[in-house]
Short mmCIF file of C-alpha atoms in Angstrom, two decimals:
data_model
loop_
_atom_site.label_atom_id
_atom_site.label_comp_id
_atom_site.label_asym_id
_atom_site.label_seq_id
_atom_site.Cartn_x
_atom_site.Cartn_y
_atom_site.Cartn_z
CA UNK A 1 94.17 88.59 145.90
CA UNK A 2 97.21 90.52 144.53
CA UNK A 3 98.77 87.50 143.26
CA UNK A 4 100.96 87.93 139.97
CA UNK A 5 102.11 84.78 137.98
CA UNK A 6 105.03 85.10 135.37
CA UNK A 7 105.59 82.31 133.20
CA UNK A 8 109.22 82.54 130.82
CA UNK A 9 107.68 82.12 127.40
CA UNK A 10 111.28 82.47 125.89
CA UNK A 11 111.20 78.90 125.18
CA UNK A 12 107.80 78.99 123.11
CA UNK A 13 108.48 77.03 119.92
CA UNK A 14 108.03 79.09 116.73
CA UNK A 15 104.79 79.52 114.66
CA UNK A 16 104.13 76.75 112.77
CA UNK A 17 105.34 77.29 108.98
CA UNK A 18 102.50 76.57 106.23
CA UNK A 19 102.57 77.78 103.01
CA UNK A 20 99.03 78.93 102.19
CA UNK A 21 98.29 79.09 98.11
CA UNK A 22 96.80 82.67 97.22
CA UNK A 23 93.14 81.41 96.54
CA UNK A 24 93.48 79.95 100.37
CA UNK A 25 94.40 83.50 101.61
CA UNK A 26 91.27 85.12 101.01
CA UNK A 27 88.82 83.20 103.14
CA UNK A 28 91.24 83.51 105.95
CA UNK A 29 91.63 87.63 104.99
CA UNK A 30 87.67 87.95 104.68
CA UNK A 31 87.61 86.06 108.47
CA UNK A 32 89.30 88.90 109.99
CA UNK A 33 86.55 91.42 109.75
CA UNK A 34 84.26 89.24 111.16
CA UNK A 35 82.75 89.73 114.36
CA UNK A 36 83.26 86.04 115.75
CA UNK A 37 86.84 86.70 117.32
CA UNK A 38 87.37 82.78 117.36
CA UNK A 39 86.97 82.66 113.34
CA UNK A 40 89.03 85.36 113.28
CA UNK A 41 91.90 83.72 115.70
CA UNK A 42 91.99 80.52 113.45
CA UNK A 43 92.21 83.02 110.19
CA UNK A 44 95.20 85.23 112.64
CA UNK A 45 97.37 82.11 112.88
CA UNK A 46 97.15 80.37 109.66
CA UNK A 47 97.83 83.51 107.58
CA UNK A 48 100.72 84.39 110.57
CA UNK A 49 102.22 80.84 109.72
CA UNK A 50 102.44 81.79 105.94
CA UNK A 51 104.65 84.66 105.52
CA UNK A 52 105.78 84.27 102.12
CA UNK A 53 102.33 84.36 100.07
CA UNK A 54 100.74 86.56 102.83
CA UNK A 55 102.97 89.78 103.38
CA UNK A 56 102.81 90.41 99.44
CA UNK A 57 98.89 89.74 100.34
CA UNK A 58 98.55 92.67 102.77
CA UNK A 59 101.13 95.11 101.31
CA UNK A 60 98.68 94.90 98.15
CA UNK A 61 95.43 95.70 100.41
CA UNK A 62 96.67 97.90 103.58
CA UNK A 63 96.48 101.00 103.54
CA UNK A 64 96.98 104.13 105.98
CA UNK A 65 94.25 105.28 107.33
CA UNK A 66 93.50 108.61 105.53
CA UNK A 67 90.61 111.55 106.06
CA UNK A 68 87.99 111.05 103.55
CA UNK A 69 87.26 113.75 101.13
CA UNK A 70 83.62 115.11 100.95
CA UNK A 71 83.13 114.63 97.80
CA UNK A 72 83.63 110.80 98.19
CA UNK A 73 80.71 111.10 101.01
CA UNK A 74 78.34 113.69 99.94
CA UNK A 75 75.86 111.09 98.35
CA UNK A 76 76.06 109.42 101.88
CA UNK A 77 75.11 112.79 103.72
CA UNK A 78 72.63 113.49 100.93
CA UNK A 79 70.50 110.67 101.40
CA UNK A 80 70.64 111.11 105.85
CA UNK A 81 68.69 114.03 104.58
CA UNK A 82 65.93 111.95 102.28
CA UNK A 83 62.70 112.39 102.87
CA UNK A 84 62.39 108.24 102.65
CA UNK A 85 63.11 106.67 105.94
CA UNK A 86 64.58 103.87 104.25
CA UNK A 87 66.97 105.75 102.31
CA UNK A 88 67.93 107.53 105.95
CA UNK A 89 68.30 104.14 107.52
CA UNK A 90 70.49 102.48 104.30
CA UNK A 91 72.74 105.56 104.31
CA UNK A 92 73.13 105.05 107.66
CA UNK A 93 74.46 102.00 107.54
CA UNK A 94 76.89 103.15 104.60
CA UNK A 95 78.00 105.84 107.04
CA UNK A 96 79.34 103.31 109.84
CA UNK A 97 81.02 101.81 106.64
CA UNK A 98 83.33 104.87 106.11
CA UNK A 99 85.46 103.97 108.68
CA UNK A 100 87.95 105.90 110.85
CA UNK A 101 88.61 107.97 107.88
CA UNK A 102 85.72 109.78 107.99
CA UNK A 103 85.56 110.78 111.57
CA UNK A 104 87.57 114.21 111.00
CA UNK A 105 84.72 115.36 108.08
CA UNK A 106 82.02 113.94 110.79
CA UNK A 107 83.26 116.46 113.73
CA UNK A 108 83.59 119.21 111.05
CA UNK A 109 80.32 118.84 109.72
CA UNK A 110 78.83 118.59 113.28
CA UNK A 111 80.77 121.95 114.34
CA UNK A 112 78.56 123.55 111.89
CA UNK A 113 75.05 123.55 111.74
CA UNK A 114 73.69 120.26 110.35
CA UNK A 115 70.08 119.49 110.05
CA UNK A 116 68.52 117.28 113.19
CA UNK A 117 68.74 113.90 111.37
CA UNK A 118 71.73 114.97 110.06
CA UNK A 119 73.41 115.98 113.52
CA UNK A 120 71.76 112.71 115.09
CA UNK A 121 73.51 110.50 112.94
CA UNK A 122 76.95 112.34 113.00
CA UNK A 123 76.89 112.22 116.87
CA UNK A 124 75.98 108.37 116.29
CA UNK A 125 78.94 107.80 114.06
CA UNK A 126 81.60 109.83 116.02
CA UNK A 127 80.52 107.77 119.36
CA UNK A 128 80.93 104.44 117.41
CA UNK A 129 84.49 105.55 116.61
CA UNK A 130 85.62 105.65 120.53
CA UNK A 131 87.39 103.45 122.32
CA UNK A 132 85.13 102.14 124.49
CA UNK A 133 83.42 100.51 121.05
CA UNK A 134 84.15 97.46 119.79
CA UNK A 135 85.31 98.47 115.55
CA UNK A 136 83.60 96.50 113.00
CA UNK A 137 83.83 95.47 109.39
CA UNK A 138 86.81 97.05 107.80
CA UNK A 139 88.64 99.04 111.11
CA UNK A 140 88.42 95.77 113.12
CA UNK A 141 90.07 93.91 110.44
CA UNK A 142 92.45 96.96 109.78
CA UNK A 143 93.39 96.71 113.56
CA UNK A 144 93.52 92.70 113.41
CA UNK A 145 95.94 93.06 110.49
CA UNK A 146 98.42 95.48 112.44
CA UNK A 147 98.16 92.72 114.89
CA UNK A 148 98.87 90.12 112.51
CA UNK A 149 101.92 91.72 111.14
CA UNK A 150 103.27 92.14 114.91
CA UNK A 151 103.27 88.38 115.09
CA UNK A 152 104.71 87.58 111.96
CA UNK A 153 107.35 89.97 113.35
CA UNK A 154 109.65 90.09 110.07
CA UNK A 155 111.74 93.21 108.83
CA UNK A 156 109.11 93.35 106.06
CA UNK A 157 106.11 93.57 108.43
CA UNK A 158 107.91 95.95 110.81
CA UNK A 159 108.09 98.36 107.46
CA UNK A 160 104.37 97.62 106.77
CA UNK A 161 103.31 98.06 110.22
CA UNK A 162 105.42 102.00 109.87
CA UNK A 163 103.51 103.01 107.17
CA UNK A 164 100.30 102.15 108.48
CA UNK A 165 101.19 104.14 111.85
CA UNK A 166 101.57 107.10 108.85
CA UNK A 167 97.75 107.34 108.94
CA UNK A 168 95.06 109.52 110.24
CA UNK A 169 96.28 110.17 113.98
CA UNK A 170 93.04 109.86 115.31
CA UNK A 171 92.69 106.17 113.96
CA UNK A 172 92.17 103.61 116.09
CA UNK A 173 94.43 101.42 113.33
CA UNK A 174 96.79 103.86 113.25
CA UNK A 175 97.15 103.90 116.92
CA UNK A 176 98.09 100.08 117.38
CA UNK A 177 100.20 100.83 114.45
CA UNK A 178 102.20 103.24 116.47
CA UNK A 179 102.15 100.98 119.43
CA UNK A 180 102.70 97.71 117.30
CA UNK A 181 105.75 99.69 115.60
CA UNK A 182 107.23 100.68 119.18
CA UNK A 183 106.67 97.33 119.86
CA UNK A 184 108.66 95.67 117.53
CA UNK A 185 111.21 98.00 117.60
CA UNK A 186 111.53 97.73 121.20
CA UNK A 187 112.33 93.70 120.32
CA UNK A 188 114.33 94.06 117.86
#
């Protein structure tokens, strides 16, 4: 079936306005890093339908996506190399943590000549950081936030959403920031 259905969306009434108090923000905030994408939905709308407590909100906590220095990862990489396999596993873990930010240290480190565990879990993080993975913790949220700030679809978010698409090219945040910004732009 090659069917295509187009429905005129022009007349969509506008978000419904709420005015969320700043202790009611943070639930909603912590929701979108969570997996559950219906929690995270709910948490979308709501803070999208309070623009005047939440864009001071995020300009306070989003940031650009920006390479990691290795001196703010070494004790990370240190402990991949423990001889404790619970230490390897835990830093593990704290490596997925780092984010898109660290992805540019990862391939450097794995162009040289890292140790087997070492290269194992380096080629682990930089395949969790395509495309074709979900992002987790504090990229998804990143990336629902860029979202978020394309709804509320203000002049204020528009200049949030440009300095986000400022970060770390090879972000996945930054690159819905670009698109978002294109986006918006394109509509305005």
């Amino acid at each position: 079936d090659t069917t295509v259905l187009i429905w005129d969306a022009s007349d969509l009434p506008p978000l419904p306005r709420q005015k969320l108090e700043a202790a009611e923000i943070e639930p909603h905030w912590r929701s979108l890093r969570e997996p559950d994408a219906r929690k995270a939905s709910d948490a979308h709308w709501k803070l999208a339908g309070s623009t005047e407590t939440v864009l001071p909100f995020l300009k306070e906590r989003l940031r650009p996506v920006a390479k990691l220095p290795r001196g703010d990862v070494q004790p990370v990489l240190d402990q991949l190399e423990a001889r404790e396999f619970r230490k390897r596993e835990s830093a593990a873990k704290r490596l997925n943590d780092l984010g898109d930010g660290f992805a540019p240290l990862a391939q450097e480190l794995l162009d040289g000549s890292p140790g087997e565990e070492l290269r194992k879990r380096l080629a682990a993080f930089l395949e969790s950081r395509r495309w074709s993975v979900p992002p987790t913790g504090d990229d998804l949220r990143l990336m629902r936030s860029v979202r978020l700030l394309e709804a509320i679809g203000t002049e204020e978010s528009l200049k949030l959403v440009e300095k986000l698409a400022e970060g770390l090219p090879s972000a996945r945040a930054t690159q819905e920031a670009v698109a978002a910004r294109e986006r918006l732009r394109h509509w305005r």
